[in-house]
Short mmCIF file of C-alpha atoms and ligand atoms in Angstrom, two decimals:
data_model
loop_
_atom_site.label_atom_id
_atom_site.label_comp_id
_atom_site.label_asym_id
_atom_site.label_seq_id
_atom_site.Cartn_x
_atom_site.Cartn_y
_atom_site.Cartn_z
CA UNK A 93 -31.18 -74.68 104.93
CA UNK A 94 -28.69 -74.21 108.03
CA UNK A 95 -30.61 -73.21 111.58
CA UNK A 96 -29.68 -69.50 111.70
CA UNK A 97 -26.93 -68.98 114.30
CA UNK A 98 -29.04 -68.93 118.06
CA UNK A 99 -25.95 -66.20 119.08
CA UNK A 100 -26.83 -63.27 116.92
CA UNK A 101 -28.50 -60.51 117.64
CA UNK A 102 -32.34 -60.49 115.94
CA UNK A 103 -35.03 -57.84 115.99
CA UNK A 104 -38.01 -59.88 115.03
CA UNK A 105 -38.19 -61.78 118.29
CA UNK A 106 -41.98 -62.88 118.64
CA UNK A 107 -43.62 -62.24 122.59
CA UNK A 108 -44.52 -66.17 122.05
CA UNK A 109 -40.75 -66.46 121.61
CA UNK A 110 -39.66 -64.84 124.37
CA UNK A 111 -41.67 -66.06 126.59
CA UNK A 112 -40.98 -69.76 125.39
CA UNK A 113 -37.43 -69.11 126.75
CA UNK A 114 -38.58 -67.53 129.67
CA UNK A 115 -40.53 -71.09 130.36
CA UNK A 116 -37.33 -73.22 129.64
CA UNK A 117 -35.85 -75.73 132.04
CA UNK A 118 -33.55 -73.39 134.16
CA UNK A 119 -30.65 -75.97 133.52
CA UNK A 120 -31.29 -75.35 129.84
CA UNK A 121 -31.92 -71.95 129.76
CA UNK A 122 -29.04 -70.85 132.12
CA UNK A 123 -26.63 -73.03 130.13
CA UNK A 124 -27.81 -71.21 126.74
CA UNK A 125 -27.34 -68.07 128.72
CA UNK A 126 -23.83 -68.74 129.53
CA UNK A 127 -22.96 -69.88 125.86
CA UNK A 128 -24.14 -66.67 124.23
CA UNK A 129 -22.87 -64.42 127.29
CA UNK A 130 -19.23 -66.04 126.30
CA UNK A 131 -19.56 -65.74 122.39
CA UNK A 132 -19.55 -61.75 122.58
CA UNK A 133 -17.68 -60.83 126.16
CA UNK A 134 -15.22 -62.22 128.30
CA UNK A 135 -17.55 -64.14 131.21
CA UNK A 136 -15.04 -62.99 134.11
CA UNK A 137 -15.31 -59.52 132.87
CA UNK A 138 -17.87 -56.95 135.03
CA UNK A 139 -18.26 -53.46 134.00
CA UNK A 140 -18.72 -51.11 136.90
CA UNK A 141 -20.69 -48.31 137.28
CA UNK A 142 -21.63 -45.79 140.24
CA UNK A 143 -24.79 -43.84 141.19
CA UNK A 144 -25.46 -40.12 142.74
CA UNK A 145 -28.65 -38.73 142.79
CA UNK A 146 -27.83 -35.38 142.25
CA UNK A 147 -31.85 -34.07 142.42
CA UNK A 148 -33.70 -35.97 144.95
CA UNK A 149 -37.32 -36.47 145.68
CA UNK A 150 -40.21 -34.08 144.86
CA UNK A 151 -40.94 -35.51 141.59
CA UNK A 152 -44.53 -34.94 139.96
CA UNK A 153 -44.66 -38.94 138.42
CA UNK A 154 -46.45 -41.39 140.46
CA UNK A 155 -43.94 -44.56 139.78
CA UNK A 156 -45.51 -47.06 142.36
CA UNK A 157 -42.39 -48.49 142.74
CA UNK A 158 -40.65 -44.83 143.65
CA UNK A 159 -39.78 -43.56 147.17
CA UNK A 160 -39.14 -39.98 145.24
CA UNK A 161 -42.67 -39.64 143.83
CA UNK A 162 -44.35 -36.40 145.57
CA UNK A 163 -47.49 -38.71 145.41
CA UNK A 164 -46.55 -41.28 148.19
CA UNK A 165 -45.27 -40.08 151.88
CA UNK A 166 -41.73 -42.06 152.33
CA UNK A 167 -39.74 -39.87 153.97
CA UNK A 168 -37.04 -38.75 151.19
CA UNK A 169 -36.53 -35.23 151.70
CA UNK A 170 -36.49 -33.16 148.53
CA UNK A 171 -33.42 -31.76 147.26
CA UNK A 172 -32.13 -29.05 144.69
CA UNK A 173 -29.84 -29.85 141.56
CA UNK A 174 -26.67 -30.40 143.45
CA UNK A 175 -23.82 -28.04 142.77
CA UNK A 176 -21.67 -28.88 140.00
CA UNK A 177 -18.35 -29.43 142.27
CA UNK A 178 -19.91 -31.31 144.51
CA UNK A 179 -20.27 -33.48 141.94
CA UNK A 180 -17.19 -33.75 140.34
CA UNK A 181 -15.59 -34.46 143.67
CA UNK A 182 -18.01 -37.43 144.10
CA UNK A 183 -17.12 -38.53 140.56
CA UNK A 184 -13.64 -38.60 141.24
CA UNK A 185 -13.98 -40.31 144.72
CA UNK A 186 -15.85 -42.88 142.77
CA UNK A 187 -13.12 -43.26 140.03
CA UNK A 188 -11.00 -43.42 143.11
CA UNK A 189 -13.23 -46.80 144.83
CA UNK A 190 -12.60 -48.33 141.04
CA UNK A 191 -15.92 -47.19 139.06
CA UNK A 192 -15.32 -46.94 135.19
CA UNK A 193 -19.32 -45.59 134.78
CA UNK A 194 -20.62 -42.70 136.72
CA UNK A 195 -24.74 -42.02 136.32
CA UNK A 196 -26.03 -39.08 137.41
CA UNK A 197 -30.12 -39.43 138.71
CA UNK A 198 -32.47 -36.37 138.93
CA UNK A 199 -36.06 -37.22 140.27
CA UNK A 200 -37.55 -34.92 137.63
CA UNK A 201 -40.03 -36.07 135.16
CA UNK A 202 -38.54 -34.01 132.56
CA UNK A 203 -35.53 -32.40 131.09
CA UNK A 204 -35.86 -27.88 131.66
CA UNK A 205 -34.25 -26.21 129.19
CA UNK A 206 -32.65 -23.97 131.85
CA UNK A 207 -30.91 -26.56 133.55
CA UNK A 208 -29.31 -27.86 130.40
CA UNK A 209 -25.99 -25.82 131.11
CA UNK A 210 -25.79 -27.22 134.52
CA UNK A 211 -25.93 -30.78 133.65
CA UNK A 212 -23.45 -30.29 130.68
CA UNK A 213 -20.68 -28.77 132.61
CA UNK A 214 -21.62 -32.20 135.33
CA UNK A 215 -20.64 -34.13 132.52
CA UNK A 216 -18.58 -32.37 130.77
CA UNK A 217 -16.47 -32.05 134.49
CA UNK A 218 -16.90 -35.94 134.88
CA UNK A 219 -15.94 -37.30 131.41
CA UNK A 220 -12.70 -35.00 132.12
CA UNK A 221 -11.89 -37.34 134.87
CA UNK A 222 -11.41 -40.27 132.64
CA UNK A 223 -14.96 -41.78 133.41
CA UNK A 224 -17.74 -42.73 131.37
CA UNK A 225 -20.93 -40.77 131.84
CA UNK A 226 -24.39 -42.02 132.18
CA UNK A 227 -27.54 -39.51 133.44
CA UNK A 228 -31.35 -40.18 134.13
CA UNK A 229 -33.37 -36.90 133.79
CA UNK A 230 -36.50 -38.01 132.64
CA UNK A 231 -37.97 -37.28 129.18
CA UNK A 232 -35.88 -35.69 126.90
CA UNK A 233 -36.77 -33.83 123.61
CA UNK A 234 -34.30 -34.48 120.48
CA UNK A 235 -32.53 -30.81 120.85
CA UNK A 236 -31.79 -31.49 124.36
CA UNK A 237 -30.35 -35.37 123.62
CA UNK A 238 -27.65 -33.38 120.93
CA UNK A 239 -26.49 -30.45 123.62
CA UNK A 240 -26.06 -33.26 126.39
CA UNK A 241 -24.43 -35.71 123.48
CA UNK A 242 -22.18 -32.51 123.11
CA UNK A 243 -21.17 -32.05 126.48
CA UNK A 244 -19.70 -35.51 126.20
CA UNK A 245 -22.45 -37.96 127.82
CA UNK A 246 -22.23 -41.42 126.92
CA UNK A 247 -25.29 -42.83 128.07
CA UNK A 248 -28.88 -41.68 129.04
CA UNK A 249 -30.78 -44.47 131.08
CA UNK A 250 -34.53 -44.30 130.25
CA UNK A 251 -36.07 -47.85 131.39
CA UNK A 252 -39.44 -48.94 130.08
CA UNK A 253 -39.81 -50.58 133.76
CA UNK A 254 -42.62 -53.56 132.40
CA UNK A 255 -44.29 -55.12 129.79
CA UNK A 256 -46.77 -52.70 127.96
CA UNK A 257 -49.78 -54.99 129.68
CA UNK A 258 -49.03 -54.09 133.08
CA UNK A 259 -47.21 -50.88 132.54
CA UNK A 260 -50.70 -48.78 133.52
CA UNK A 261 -50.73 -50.82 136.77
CA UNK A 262 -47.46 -49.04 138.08
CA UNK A 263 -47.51 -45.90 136.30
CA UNK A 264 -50.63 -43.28 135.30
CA UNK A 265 -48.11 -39.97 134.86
CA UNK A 266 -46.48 -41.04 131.38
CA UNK A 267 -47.43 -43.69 128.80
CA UNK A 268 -45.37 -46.47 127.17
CA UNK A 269 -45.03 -44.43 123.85
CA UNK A 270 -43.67 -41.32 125.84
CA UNK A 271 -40.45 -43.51 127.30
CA UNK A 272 -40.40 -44.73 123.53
CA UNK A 273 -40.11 -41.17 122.12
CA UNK A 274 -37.64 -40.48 124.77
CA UNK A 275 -34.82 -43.58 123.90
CA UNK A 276 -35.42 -42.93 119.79
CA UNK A 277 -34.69 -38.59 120.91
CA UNK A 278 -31.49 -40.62 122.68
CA UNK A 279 -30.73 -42.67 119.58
CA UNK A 280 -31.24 -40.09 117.41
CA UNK A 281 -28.32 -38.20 118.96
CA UNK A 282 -25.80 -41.11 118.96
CA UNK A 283 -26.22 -41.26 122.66
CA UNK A 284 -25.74 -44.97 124.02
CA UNK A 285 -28.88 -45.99 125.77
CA UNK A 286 -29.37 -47.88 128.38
CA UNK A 287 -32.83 -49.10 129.34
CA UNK A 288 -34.43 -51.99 131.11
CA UNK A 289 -36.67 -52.62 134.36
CA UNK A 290 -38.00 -53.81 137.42
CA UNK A 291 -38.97 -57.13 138.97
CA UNK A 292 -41.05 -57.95 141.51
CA UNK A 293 -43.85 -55.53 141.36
CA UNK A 294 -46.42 -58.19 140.92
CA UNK A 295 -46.42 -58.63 137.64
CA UNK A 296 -46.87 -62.05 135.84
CA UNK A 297 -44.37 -63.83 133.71
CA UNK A 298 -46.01 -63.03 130.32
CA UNK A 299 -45.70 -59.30 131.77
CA UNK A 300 -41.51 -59.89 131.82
CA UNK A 301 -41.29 -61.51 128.47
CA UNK A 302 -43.45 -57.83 127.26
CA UNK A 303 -40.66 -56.22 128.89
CA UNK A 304 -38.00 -58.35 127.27
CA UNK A 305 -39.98 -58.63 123.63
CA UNK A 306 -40.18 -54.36 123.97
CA UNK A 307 -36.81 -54.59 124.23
CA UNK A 308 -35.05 -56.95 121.74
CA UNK A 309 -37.63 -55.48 119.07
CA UNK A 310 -36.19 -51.95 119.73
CA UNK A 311 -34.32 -50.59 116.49
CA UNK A 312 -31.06 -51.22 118.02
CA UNK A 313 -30.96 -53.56 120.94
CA UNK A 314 -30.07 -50.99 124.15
CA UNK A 315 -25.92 -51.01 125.30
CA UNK A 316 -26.70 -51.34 128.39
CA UNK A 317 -30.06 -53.40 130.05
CA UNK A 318 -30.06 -52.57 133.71
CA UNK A 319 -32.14 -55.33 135.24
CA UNK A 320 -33.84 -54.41 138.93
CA UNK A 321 -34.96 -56.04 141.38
CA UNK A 322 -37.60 -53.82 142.92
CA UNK A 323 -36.86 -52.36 146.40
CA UNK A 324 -39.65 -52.20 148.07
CA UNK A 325 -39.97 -48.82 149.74
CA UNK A 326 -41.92 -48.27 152.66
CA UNK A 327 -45.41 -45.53 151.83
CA UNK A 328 -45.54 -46.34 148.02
CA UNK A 329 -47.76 -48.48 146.96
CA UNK A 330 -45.20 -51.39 146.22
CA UNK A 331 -43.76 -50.89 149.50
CA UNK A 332 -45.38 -54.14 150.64
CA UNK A 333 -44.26 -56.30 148.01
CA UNK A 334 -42.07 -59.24 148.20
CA UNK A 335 -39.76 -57.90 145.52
CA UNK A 336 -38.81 -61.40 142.71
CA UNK A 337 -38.82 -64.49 143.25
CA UNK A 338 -35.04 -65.28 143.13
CA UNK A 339 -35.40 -68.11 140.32
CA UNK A 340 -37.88 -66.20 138.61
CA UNK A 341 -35.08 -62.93 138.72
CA UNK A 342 -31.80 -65.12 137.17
CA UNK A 343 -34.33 -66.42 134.38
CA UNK A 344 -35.24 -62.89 133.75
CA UNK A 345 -31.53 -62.09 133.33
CA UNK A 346 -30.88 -65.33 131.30
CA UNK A 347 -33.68 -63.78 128.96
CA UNK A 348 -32.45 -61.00 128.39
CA UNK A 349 -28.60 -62.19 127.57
CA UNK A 350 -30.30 -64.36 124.89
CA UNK A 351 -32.77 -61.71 123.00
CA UNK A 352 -29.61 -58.77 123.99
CA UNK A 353 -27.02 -60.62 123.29
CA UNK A 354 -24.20 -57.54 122.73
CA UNK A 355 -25.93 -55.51 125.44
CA UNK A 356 -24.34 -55.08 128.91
CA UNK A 357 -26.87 -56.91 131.02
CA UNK A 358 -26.87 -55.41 134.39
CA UNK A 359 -27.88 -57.26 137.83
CA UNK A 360 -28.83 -53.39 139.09
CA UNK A 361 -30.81 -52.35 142.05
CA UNK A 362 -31.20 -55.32 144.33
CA UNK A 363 -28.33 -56.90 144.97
CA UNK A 364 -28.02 -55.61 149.19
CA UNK A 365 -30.55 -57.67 149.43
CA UNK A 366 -29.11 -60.90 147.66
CA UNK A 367 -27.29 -63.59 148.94
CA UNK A 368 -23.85 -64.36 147.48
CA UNK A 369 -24.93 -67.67 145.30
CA UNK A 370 -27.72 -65.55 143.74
CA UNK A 371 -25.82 -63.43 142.82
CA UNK A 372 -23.38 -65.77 140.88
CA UNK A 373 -26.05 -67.14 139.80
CA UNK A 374 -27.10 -63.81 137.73
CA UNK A 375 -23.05 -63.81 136.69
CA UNK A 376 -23.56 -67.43 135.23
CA UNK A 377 -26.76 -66.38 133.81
CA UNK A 378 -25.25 -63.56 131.47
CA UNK A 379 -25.25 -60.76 133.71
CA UNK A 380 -21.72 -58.60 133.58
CA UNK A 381 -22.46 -55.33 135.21
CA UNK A 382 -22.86 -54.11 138.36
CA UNK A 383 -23.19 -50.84 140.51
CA UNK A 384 -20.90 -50.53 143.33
CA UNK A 385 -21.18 -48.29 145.84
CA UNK A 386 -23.20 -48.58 149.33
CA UNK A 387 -26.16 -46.30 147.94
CA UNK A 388 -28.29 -46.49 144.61
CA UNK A 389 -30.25 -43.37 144.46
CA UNK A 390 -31.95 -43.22 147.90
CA UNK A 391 -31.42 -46.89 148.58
CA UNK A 392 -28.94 -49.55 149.85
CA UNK A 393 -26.39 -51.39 148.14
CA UNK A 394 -23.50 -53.66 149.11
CA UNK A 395 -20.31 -51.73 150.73
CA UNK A 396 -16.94 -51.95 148.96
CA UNK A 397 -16.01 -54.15 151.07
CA UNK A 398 -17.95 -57.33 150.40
CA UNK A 399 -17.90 -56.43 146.47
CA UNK A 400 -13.78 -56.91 146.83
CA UNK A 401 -14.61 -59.62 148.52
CA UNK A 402 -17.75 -61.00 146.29
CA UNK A 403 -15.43 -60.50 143.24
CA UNK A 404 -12.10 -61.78 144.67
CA UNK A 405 -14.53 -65.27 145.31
CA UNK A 406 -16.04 -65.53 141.53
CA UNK A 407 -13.09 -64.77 140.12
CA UNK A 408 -14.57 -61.22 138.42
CA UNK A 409 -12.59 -59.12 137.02
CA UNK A 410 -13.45 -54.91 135.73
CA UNK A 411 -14.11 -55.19 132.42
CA UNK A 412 -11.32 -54.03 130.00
CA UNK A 413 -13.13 -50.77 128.86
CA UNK A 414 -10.35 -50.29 125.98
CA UNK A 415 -10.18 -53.66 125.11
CA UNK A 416 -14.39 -53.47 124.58
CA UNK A 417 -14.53 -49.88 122.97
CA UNK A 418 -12.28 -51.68 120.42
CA UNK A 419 -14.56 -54.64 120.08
CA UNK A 420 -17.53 -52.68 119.30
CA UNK A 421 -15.88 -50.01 116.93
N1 LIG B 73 -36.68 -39.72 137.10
C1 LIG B 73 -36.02 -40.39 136.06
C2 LIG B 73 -36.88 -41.44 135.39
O1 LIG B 73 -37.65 -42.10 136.04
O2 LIG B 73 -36.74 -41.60 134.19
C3 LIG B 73 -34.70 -41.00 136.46
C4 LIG B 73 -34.51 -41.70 137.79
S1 LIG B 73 -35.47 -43.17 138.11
C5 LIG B 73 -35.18 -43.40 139.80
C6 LIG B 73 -34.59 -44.46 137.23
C7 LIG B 73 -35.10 -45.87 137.33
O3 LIG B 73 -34.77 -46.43 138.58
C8 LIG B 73 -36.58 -46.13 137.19
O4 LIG B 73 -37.01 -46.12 135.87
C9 LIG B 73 -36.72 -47.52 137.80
O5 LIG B 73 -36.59 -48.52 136.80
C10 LIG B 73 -35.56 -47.59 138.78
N2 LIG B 73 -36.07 -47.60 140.16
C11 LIG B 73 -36.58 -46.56 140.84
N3 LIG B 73 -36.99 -46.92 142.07
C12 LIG B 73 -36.75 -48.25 142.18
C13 LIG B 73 -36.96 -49.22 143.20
N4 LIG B 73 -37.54 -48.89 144.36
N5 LIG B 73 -36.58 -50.49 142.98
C14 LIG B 73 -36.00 -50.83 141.81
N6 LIG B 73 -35.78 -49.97 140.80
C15 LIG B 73 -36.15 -48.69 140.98
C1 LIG B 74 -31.60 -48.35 136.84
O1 LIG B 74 -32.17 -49.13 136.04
N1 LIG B 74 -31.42 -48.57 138.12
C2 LIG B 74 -30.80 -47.45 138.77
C3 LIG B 74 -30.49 -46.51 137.58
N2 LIG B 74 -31.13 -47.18 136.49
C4 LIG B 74 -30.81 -45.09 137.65
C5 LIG B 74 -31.64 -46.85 139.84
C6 LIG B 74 -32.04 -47.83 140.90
C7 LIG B 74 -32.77 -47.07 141.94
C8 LIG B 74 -33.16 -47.91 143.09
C9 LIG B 74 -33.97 -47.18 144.07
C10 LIG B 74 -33.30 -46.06 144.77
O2 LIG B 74 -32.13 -46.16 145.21
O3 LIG B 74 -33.97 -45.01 144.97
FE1 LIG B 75 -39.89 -39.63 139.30
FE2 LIG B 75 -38.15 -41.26 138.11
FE3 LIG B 75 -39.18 -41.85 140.55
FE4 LIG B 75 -40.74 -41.99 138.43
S1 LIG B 75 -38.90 -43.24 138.82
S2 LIG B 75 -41.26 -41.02 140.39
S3 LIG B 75 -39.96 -40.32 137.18
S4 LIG B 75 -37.85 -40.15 140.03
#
């Protein structure tokens, strides 16, 4: 019998498995990276997406990791659904600085029903301006996935954060199955999804392989994996942690290029504090997204600036979004 081909995509990845190539020799397991990362996409290629948090703060879940959590004093002001013009015209100013995603954040814990029509016409308004759309509301229930699907939204991020083991350890407010329910309402409605997690919060290796092995064993492997390292926010309880080990973050993206290997692998929140080299390290590694942009949702990120100047040195390139949507059919 032939050894089946170690660059398709599989759903029956074992946690013993993943966590076997989480263990590898870094040589190895970076150089296996890079193999599959060039077998489905163009390695120079990054796909680029920008962040607004159009409802900040005041939200009822008690993510430890999460300066917007009502639960934890750190100093981010509340906010109301921003206006729907406002919005566009950040959009477009982000189309403008060379984004090809824009993802809209609210801090809510849930989808309402009543602000359904306001979100639509944020998307419908962006996709108008020749940009992809992404949004993070929360949970969302299957009738809501098909009016926001309508509206023209391309992507709904929904990350499972960590490995089912540890998940209880950073979140009390929503359980593993909930997020679950939430990506298969996404699925269900032809919606791209894009879901991944955090590093850093103290978690153990075996803990990041859960993570990866929830993942890969999803029904379809998610389009996009945003992969974060955790910013550690000052009056939650994470807020003193050291964030990854830098190693310990590239193998975590080599992972999950190997068990993803058609997924957009993101090197997401993070990065402003990330030297140059580990950063091309996560590019070698499989990684080939990026947000630009100097803020996340309430946090820091490189200026335009030194990503012109990060990209001009690797070489990196925006990915060809035509090119790609014809790739994948
Ligand atoms: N409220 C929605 C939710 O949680 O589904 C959407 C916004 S929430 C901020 C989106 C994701 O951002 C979280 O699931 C988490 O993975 C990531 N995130 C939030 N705070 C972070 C931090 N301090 N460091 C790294 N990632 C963070
Ligand atoms: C994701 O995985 N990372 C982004 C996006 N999805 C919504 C958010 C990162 C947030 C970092 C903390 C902050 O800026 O508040
Ligand atoms: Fe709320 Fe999302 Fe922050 Fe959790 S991660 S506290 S759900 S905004």
């Amino acid at each position: 019998m032939t050894p089946a081909d170690p660059t398709l995509p599989r759903h029956d990845w074992t946690l013993a498995e993943v966590e076997a190539l989480l263990d590898l020799p870094f040589t190895e397991l970076v150089f296996r990276a890079a193999s599959v990362h060039r077998r489905w996409f163009d390695p120079s290629e990054v796909q680029i997406s920008q962040l607004l948090s159009i409802k900040t703060g005041g939200c009822p879940e008690d993510c430890g990791y999460c300066s917007q959590s009502q639960h934890f004093d750190t100093g981010v002001k509340a906010t109301k659904l921003m206006e729907t013009e406002a919005v566009i015209a950040e959009a477009a100013r982000a189309k403008a600085g060379g984004a090809q995603r824009f993802c809209m954040g609210a801090a809510w814990r849930d989808l309402k029903d009543r602000d359904l029509p306001k979100v639509s016409a944020m998307i419908s308004g962006v996709k108008a301006l020749g940009l992809e759309t992404c949004v993070t509301l929360g949970m969302l229930e299957p009738h809501q996935a098909r009016a926001l699907k309508d509206a023209g939204l391309d992507y709904y991020n929904h990350n499972l954060d960590t490995g089912p083991d540890y998940y209880g350890e950073v979140i009390t407010t929503r359980t593993y199955q909930d997020r679950l329910d939430t990506l298969a309402a996404v699925r269900a409605a032809d919606i791209a999804v894009c879901c991944g997690g955090i590093v850093g919060m103290g978690e153990t290796r075996r803990d990041r392989a859960g993570l990866l092995h929830s993942l890969a064993t999803l029904p379809e492997h998610p389009q996009s994996v945003p992969i974060n390292d955790l910013m550690p926010t000052k009056g939650t309880p994470l807020g003193q942690s050291g964030g990854a080990d830098e190693i310990e973050f590239v193998r975590m993206i080599a992972v999950a290029r190997l068990v993803c290997p058609k997924s957009v692998v993101r090197l997401s929140a993070g990065r402003d504090h990330m030297s140059r080299e580990l950063q091309a390290l996560c590019f070698l590694a499989g990684a080939n997204s990026m947000f630009v942009g100097d803020k996340l949702l309430t946090t820091s990120n490189p200026d335009q600036a030194s990503d012109a100047r990060l990209m001009a040195q690797l070489g990196l390139r925006p990915m060809d979004m035509a090119r790609r949507a014809e790739a994948v059919g």
